[in-house]
Short mmCIF file of C-alpha atoms in Angstrom, two decimals:
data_model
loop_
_atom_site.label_atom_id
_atom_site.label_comp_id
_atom_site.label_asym_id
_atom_site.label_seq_id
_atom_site.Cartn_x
_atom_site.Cartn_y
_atom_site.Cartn_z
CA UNK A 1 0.00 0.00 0.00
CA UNK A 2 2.92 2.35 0.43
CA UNK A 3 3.71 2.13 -3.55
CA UNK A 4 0.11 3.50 -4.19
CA UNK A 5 -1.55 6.44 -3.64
CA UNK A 6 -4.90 5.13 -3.78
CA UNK A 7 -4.88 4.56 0.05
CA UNK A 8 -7.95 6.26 0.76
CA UNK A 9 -9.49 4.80 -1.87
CA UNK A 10 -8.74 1.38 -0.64
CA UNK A 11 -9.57 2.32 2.64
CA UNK A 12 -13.07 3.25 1.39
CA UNK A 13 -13.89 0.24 -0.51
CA UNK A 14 -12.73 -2.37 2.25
CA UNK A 15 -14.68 -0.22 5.06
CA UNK A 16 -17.71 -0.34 2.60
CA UNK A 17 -17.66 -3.92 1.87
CA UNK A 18 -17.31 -4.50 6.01
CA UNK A 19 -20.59 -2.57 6.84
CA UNK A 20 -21.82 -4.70 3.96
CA UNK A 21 -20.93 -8.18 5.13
CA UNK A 22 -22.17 -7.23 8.62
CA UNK A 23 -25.60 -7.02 7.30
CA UNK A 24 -25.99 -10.59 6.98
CA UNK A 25 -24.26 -12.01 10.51
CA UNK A 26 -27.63 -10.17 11.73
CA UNK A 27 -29.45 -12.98 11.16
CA UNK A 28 -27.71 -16.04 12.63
CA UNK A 29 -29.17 -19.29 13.03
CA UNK A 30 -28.72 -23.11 13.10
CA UNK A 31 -30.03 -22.85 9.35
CA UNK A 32 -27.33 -20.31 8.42
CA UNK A 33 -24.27 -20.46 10.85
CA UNK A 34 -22.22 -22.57 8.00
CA UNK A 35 -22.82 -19.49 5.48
CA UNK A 36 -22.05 -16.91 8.23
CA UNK A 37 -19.14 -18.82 8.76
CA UNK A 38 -18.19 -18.07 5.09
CA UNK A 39 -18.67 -14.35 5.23
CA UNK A 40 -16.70 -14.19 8.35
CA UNK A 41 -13.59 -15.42 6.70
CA UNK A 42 -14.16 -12.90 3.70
CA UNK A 43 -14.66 -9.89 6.66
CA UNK A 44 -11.52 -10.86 8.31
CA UNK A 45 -9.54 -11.21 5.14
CA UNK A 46 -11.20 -7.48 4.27
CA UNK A 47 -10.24 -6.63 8.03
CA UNK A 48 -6.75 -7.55 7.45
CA UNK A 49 -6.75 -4.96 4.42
CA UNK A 50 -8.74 -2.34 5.85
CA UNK A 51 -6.14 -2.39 8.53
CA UNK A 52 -3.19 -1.77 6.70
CA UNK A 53 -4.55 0.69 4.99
CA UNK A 54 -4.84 2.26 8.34
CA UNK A 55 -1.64 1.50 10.23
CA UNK A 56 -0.12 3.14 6.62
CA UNK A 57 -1.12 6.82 8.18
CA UNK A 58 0.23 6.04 11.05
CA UNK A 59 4.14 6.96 10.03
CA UNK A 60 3.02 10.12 9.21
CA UNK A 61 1.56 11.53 11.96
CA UNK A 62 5.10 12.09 13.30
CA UNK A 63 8.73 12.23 12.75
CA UNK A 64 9.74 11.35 16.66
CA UNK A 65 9.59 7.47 17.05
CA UNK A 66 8.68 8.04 21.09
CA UNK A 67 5.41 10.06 20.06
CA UNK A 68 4.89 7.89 17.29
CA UNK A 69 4.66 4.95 20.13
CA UNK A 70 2.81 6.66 22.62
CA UNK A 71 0.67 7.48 20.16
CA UNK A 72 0.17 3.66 18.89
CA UNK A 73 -0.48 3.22 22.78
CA UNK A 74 -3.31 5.49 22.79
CA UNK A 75 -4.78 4.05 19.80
CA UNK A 76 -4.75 0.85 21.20
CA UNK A 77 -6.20 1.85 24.39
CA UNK A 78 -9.05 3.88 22.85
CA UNK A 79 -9.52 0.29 20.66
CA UNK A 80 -10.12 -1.77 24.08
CA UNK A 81 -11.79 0.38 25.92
CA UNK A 82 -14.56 0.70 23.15
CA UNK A 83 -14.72 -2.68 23.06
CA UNK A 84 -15.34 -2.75 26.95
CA UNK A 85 -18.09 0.44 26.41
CA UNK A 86 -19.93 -2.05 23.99
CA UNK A 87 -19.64 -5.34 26.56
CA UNK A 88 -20.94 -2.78 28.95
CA UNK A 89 -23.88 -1.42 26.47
CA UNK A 90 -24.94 -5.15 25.46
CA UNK A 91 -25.19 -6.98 29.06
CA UNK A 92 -27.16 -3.82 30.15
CA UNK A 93 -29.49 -3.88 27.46
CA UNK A 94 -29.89 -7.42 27.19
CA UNK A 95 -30.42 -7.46 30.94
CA UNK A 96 -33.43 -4.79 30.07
CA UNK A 97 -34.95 -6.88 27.80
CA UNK A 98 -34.73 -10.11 30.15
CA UNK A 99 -32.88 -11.61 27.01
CA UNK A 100 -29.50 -12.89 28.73
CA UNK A 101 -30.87 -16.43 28.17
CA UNK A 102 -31.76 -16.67 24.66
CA UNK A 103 -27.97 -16.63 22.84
CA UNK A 104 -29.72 -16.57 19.25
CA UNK A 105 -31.70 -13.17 19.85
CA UNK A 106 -28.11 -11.74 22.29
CA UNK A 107 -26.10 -12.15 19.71
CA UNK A 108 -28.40 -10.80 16.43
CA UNK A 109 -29.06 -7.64 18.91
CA UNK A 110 -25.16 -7.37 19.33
CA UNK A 111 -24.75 -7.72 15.62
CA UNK A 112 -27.34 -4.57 14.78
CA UNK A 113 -25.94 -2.37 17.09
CA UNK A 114 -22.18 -3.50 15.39
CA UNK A 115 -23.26 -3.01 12.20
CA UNK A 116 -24.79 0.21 13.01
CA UNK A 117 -22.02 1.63 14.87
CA UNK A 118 -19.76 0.30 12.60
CA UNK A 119 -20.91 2.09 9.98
CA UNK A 120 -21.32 5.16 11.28
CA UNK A 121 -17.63 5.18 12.25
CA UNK A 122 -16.33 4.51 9.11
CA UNK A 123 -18.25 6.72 7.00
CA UNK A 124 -17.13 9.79 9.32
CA UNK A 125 -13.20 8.39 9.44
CA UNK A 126 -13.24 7.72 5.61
CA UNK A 127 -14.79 10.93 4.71
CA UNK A 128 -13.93 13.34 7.52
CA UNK A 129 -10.15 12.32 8.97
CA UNK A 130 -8.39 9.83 6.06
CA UNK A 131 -7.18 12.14 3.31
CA UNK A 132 -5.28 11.62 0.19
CA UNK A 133 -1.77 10.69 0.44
CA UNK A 134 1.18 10.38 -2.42
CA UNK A 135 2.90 7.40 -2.74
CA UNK A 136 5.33 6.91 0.24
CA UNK A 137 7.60 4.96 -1.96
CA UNK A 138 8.34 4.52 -6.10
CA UNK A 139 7.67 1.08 -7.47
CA UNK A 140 11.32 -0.29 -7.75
CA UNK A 141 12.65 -1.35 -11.40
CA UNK A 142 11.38 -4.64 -12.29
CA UNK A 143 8.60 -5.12 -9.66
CA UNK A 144 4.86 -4.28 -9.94
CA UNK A 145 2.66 -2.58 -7.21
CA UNK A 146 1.34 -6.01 -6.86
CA UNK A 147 4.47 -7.73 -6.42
CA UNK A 148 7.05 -4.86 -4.90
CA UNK A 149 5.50 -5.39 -1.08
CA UNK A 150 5.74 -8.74 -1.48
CA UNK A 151 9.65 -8.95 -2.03
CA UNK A 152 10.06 -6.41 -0.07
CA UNK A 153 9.05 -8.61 2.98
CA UNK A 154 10.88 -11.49 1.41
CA UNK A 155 14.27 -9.20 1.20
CA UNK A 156 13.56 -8.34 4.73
CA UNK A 157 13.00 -11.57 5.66
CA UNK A 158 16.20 -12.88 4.27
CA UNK A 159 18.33 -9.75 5.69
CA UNK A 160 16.75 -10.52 9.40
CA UNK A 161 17.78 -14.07 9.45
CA UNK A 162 21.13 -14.36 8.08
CA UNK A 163 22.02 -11.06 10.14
CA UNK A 164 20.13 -10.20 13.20
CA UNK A 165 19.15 -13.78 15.09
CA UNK A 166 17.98 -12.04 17.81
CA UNK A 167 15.67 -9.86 15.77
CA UNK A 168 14.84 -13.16 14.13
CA UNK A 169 13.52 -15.12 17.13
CA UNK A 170 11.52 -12.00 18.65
CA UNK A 171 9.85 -11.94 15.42
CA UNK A 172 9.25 -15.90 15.88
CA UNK A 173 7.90 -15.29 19.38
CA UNK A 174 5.64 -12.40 18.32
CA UNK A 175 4.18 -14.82 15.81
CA UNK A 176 2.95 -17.16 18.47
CA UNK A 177 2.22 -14.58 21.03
CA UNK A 178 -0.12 -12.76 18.86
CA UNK A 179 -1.58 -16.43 17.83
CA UNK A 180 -2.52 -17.29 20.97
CA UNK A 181 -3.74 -13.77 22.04
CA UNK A 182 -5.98 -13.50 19.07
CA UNK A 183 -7.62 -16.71 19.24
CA UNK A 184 -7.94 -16.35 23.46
CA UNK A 185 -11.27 -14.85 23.20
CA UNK A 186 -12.78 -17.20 20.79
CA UNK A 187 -11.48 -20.14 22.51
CA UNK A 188 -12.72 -18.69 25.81
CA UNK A 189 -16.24 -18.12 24.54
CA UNK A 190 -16.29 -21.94 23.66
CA UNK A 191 -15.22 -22.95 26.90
CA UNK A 192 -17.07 -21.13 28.95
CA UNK A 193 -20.35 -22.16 26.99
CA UNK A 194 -19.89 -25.60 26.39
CA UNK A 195 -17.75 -26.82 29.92
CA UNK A 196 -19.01 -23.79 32.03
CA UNK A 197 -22.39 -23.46 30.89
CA UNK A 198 -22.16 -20.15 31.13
CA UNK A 199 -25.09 -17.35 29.51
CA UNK A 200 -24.91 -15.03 27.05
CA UNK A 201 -24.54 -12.62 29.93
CA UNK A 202 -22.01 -14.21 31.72
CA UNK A 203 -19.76 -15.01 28.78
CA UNK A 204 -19.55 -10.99 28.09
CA UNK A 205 -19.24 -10.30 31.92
CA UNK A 206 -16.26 -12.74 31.50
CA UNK A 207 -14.96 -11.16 28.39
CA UNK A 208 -15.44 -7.35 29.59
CA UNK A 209 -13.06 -8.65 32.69
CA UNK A 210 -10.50 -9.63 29.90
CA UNK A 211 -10.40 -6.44 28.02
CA UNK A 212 -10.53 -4.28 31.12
CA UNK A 213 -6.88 -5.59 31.64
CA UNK A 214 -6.01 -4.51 28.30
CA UNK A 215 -6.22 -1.20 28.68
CA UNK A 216 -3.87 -0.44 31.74
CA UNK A 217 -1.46 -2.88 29.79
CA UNK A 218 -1.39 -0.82 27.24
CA UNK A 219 -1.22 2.04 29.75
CA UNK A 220 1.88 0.95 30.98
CA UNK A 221 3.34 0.45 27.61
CA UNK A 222 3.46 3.95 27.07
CA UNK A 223 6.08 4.74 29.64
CA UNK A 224 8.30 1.80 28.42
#
């Protein structure tokens, strides 16, 4: 993405097709979960995009590497602690609406006000704060702006493990760090659900604990 300068309008498209694909995840069910299933691989492949679109601003919000990090730090803690505004939002409502039984109606409810919010967001980001950008960097001589990211990370690759091994096995660790992190919550859910027998309700009490200790982690990464 840094060879183009159609960032934005990458940015737009992906964030369009998300708010799209959301749409559907509304109305989950035994008769559609495999389908759903489907569509949540294509938003997450979309999410990956839409995201590096993103992080691609981020470099030039600053020349000074230490503001450029406390300012990742802030960006991450204003990403968990909207996650633990919506936990918050959903058990209350769904406590309202004496639904924190039914897990088919929870999580369509959940869904609507995602999709909603969702799209809100990104319409004002992608037409109010994103703006046009040049390309960061020229396509280099015998690579296309398909293929020029690609061995770029492949030169970098190559440069990291021949020459910096301890560079090489952070990288490694990172790999599986962020693995396992990732795929905590969705393993949690399960486990909770199907060992636990826990509610709809409980499950996002149990979650909301989880991403409350995000934030002052990511609190504390600021000073470091």
């Amino acid at each position: 993405i840094d060879h183009s300068r159609h960032r934005k309008e990458v940015g737009r498209i992906t964030a369009l097709l998300l708010c799209v694909l959301l749409i559907p995840l509304v109305f989950v069910s035994e008769e559609t979960w495999f389908a759903l299933a489907i569509i949540l691989l294509i938003v997450a492949f979309l999410g990956w995009i839409h995201t590096s679109v993103a992080f691609a601003y981020l470099p030039e919000l600053t020349d000074d590497e230490t503001e450029l990090v406390k300012l990742t730090a802030s960006f991450t803690i204003v990403q968990y602690a909207s996650t633990v505004i919506f936990l918050v939002a959903m058990i209350g409502l769904l406590y309202i609406l004496g639904l924190t039984d039914d897990e088919v109606v929870s999580a369509r409810i959940a869904q609507s006000v995602s999709a909603v919010v969702t799209s809100i967001v990104f319409g004002w980001a992608w037409t109010r704060c994103f703006g046009e950008r040049p390309a960061f960097q020229e396509v280099p001589p015998g690579s296309t702006i398909w293929s020029a990211g690609f061995k770029k990370v492949y030169h970098t690759t190559i440069r990291i493990y021949k020459n910096f091994s301890a560079l090489k096995w952070f990288f490694v660790g990172i790999a599986f760090g962020e693995a396992a992190s990732q795929s905590l919550a969705t393993i949690a859910i399960t486990y909770l659900t199907d060992v636990m027998a826990l509610n709809s309700t409980e499950n996002g009490i149990a979650i909301l604990l989880l991403f409350i200790g995000s934030v002052p982690g990511a609190l504390i990464s600021k000073k470091f």
